[in-house]
PDB file of C-alpha atoms in Angstrom:
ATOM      1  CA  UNK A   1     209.653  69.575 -61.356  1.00  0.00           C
ATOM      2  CA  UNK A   2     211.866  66.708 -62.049  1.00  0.00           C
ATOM      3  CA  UNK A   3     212.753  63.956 -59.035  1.00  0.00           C
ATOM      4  CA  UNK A   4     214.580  61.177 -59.100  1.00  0.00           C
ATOM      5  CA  UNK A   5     213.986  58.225 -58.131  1.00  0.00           C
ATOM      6  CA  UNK A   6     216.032  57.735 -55.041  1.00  0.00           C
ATOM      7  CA  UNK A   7     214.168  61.010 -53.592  1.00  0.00           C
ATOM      8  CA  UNK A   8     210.772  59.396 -53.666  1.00  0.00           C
ATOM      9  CA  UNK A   9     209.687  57.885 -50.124  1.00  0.00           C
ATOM     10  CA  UNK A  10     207.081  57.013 -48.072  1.00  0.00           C
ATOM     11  CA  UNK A  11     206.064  60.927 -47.925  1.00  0.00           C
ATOM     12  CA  UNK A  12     205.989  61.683 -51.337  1.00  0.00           C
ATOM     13  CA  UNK A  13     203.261  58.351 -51.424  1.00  0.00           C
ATOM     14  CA  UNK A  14     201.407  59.966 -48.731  1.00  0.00           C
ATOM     15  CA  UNK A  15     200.764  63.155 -50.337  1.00  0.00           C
ATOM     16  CA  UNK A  16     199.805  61.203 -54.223  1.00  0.00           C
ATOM     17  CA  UNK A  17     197.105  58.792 -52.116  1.00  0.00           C
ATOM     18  CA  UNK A  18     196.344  62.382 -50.198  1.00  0.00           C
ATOM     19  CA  UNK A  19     195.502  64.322 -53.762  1.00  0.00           C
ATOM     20  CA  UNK A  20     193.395  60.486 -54.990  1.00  0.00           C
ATOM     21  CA  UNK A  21     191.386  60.316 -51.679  1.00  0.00           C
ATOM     22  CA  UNK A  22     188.333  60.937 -53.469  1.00  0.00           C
ATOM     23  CA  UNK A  23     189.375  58.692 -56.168  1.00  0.00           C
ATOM     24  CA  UNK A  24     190.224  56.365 -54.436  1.00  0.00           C
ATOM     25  CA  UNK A  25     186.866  56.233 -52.032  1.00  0.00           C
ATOM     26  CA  UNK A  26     184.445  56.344 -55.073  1.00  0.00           C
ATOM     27  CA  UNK A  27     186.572  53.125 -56.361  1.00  0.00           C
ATOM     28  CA  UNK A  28     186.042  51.289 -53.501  1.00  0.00           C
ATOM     29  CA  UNK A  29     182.082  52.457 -52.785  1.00  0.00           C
ATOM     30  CA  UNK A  30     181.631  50.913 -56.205  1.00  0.00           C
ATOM     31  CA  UNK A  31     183.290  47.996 -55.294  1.00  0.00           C
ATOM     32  CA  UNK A  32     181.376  47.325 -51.868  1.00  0.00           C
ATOM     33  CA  UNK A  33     178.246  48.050 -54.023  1.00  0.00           C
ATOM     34  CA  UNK A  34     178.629  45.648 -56.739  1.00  0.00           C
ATOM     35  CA  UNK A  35     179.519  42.795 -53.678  1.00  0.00           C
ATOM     36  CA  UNK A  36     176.307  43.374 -51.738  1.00  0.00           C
ATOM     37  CA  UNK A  37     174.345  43.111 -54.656  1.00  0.00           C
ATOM     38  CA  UNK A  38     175.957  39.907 -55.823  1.00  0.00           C
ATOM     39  CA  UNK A  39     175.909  38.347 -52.495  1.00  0.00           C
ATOM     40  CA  UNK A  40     171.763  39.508 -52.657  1.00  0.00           C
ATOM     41  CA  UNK A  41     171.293  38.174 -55.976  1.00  0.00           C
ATOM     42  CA  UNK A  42     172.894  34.674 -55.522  1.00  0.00           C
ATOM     43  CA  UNK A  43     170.641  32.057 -54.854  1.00  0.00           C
ATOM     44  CA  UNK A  44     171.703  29.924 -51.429  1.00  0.00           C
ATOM     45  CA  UNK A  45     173.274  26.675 -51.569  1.00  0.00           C
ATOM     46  CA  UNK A  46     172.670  24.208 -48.370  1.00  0.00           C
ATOM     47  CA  UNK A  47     175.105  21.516 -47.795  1.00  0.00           C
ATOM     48  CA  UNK A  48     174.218  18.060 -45.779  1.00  0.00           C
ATOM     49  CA  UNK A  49     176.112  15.182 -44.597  1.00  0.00           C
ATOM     50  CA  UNK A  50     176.311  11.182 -43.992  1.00  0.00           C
ATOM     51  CA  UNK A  51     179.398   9.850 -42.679  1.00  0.00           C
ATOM     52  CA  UNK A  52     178.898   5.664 -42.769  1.00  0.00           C
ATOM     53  CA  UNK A  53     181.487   3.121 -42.093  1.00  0.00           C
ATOM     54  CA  UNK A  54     182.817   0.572 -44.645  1.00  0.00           C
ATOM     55  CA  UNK A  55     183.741  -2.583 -43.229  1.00  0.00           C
ATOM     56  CA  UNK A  56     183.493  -6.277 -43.100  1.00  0.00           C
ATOM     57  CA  UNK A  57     183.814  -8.913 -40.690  1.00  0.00           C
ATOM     58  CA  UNK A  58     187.454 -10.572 -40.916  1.00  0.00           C
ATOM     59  CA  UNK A  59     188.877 -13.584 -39.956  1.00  0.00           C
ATOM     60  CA  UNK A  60     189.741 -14.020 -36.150  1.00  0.00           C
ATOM     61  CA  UNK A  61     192.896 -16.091 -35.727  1.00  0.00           C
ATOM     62  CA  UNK A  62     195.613 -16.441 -39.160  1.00  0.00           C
ATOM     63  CA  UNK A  63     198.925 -16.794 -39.966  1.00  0.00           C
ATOM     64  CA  UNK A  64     201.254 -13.804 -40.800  1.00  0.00           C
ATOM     65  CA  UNK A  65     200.836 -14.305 -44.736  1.00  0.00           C
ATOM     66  CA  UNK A  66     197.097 -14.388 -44.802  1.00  0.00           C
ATOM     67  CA  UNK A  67     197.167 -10.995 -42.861  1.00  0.00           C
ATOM     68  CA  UNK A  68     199.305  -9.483 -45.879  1.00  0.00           C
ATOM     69  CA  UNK A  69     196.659 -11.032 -48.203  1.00  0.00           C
ATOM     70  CA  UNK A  70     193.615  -9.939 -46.735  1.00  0.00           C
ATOM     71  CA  UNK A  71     194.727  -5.983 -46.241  1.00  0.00           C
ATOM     72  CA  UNK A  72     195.077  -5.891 -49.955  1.00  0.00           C
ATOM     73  CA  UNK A  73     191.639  -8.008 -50.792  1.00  0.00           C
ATOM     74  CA  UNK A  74     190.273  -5.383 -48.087  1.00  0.00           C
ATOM     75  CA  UNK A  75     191.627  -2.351 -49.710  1.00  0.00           C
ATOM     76  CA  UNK A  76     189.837  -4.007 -53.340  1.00  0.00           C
ATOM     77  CA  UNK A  77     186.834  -4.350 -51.074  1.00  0.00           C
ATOM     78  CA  UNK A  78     186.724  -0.520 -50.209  1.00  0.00           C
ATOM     79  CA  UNK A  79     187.320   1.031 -53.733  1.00  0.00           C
ATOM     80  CA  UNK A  80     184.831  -1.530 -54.807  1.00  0.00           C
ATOM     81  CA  UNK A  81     181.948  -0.139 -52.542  1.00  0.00           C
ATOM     82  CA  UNK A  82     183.252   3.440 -52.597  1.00  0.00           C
ATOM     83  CA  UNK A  83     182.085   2.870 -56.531  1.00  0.00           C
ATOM     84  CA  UNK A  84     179.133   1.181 -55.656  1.00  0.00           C
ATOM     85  CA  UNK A  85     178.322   4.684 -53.366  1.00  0.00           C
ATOM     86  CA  UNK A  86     178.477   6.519 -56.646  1.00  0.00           C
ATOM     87  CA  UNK A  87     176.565   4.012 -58.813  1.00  0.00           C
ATOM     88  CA  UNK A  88     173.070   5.216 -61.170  1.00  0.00           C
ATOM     89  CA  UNK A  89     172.095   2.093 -59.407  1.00  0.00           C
ATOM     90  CA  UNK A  90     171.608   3.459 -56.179  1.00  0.00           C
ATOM     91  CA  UNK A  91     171.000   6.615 -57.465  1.00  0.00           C
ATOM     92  CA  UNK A  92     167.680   4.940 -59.137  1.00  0.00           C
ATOM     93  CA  UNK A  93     166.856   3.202 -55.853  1.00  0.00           C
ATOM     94  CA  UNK A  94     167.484   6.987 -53.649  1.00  0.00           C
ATOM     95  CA  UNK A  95     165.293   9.049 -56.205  1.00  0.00           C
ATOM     96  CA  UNK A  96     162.636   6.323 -55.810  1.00  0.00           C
ATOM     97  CA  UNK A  97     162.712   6.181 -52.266  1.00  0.00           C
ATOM     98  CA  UNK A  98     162.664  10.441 -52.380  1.00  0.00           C
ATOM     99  CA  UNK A  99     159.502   9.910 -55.085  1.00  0.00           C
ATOM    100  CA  UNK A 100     157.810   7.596 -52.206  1.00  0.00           C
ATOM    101  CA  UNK A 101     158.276   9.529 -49.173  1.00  0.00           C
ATOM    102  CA  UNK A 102     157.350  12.315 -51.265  1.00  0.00           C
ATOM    103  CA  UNK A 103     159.886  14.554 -50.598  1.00  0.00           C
ATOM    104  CA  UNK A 104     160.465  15.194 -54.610  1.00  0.00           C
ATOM    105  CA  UNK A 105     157.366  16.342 -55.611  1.00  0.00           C
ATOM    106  CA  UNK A 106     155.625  14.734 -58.893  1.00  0.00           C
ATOM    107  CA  UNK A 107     156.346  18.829 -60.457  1.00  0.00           C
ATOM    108  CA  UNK A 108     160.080  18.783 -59.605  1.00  0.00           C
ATOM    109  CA  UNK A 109     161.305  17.110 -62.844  1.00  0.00           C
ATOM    110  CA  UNK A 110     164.673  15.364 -60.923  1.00  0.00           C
ATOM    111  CA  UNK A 111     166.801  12.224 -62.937  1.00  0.00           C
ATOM    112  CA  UNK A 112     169.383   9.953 -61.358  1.00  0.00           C
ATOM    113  CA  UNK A 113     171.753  11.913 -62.884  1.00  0.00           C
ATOM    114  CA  UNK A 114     170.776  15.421 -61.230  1.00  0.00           C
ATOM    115  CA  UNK A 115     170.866  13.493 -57.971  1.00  0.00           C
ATOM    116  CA  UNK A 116     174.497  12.525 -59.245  1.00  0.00           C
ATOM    117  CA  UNK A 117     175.414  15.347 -59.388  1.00  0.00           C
ATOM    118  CA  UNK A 118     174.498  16.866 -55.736  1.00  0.00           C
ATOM    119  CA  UNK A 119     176.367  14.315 -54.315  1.00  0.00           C
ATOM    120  CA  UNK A 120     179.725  13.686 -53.508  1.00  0.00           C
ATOM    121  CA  UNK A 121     181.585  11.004 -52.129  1.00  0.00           C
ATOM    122  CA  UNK A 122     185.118  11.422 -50.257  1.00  0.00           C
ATOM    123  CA  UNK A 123     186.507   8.792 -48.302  1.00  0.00           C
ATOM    124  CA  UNK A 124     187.911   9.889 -45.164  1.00  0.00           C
ATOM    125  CA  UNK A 125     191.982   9.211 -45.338  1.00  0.00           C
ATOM    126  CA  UNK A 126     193.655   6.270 -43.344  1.00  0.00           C
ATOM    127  CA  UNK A 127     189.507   5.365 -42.334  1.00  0.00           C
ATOM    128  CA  UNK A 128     187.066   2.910 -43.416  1.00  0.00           C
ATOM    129  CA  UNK A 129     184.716   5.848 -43.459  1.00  0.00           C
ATOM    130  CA  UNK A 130     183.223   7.882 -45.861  1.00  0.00           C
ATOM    131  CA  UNK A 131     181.537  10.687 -46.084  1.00  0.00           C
ATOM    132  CA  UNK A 132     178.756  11.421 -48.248  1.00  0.00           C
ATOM    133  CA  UNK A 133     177.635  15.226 -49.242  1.00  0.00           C
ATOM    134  CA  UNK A 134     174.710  16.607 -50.350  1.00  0.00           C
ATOM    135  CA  UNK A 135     174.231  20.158 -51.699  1.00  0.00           C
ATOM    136  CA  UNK A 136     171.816  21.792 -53.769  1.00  0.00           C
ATOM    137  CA  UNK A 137     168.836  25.426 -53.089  1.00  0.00           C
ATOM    138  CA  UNK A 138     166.247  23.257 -51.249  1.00  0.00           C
ATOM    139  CA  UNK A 139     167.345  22.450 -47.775  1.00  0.00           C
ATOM    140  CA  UNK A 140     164.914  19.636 -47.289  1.00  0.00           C
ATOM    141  CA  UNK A 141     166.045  17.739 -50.194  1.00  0.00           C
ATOM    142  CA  UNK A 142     169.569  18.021 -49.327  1.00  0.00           C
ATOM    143  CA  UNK A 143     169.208  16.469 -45.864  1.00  0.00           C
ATOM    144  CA  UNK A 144     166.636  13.887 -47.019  1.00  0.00           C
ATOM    145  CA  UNK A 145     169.118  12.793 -50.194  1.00  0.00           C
ATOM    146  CA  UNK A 146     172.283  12.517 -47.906  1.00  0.00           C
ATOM    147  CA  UNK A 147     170.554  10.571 -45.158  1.00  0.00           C
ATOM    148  CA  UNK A 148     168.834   8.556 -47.576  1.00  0.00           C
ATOM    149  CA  UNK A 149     171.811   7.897 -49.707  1.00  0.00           C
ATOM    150  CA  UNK A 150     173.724   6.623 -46.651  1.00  0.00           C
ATOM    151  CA  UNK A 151     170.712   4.495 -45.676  1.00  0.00           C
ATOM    152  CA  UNK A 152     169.990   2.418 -49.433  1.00  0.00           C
ATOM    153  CA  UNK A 153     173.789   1.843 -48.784  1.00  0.00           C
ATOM    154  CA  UNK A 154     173.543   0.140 -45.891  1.00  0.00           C
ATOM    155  CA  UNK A 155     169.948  -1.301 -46.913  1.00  0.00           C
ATOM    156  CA  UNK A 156     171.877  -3.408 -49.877  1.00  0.00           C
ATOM    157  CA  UNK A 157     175.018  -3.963 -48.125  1.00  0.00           C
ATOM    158  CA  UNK A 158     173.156  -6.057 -45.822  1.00  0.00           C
ATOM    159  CA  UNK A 159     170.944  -7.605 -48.123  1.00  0.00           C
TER     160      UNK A 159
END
């Protein structure tokens, strides 16, 4: 049987996915197997946040030239504590508040540097704020690092 090409339609589709049916169902039975078991099999991530405010206490009354000056010394003043969020320094001071309270437990065997990396810091655009995520398998840990992150922030900022 020979067709051409500009006799093939929708029909002639019909009738090939008609003959593959059973093809076609054992491909995708396979495929909704091998998702469920993934989706089984993966081990769950929780995610926490902090949202804290970075600001400081400006000037009242100034002339038009000192405003100019102190929106770029306040723009150096947020990158400089959005690094200071993401410092080993405060990383060290959050694992050994986490050691204290006893929320890491003396087995776990957690660095600076693995808290590092369960956090992540995004500023929020156009905002003084910034939001601070936590993620990792244990949901207590997650919640406890992001609300303890926020709060050795603020603890030295003050200080």
């Amino acid at each position: 049987m020979n067709l051409s090409t500009d006799k093939l339609g929708w029909s002639n589709f019909l009738v090939v996915l008609k003959r593959r049916k059973m093809l076609i169902l054992a491909v995708m039975a396979i495929l909704v197997v091998v998702v469920l078991i993934g989706s089984f099999a993966a081990t769950p991530l929780y995610r926490a946040q902090a949202r804290i405010i970075i600001e400081r206490e400006p000037p009242k009354v100034m002339p038009f030239q000192e405003v100019y000056e102190l929106e770029t010394s306040q723009k150096d003043y947020y990158q400089t504590q959005y690094k200071i969020l993401q410092s080993r320094d405060l990383a060290s001071n959050v694992l050994k508040v986490l050691k204290d309270k006893k929320i890491i437990k003396p087995g776990q065997n957690l660095g600076r540097m693995e808290l590092l990396r369960m956090i992540a810091i995004e500023p929020i655009k156009s905002s003084w704020l910034v939001d601070i995520f936590a993620s990792g398998p244990d949901p207590e840990l997650v919640a406890a690092l992001a609300n303890t992150w926020a709060e050795e922030y603020i603890r030295d900022s003050v200080q």
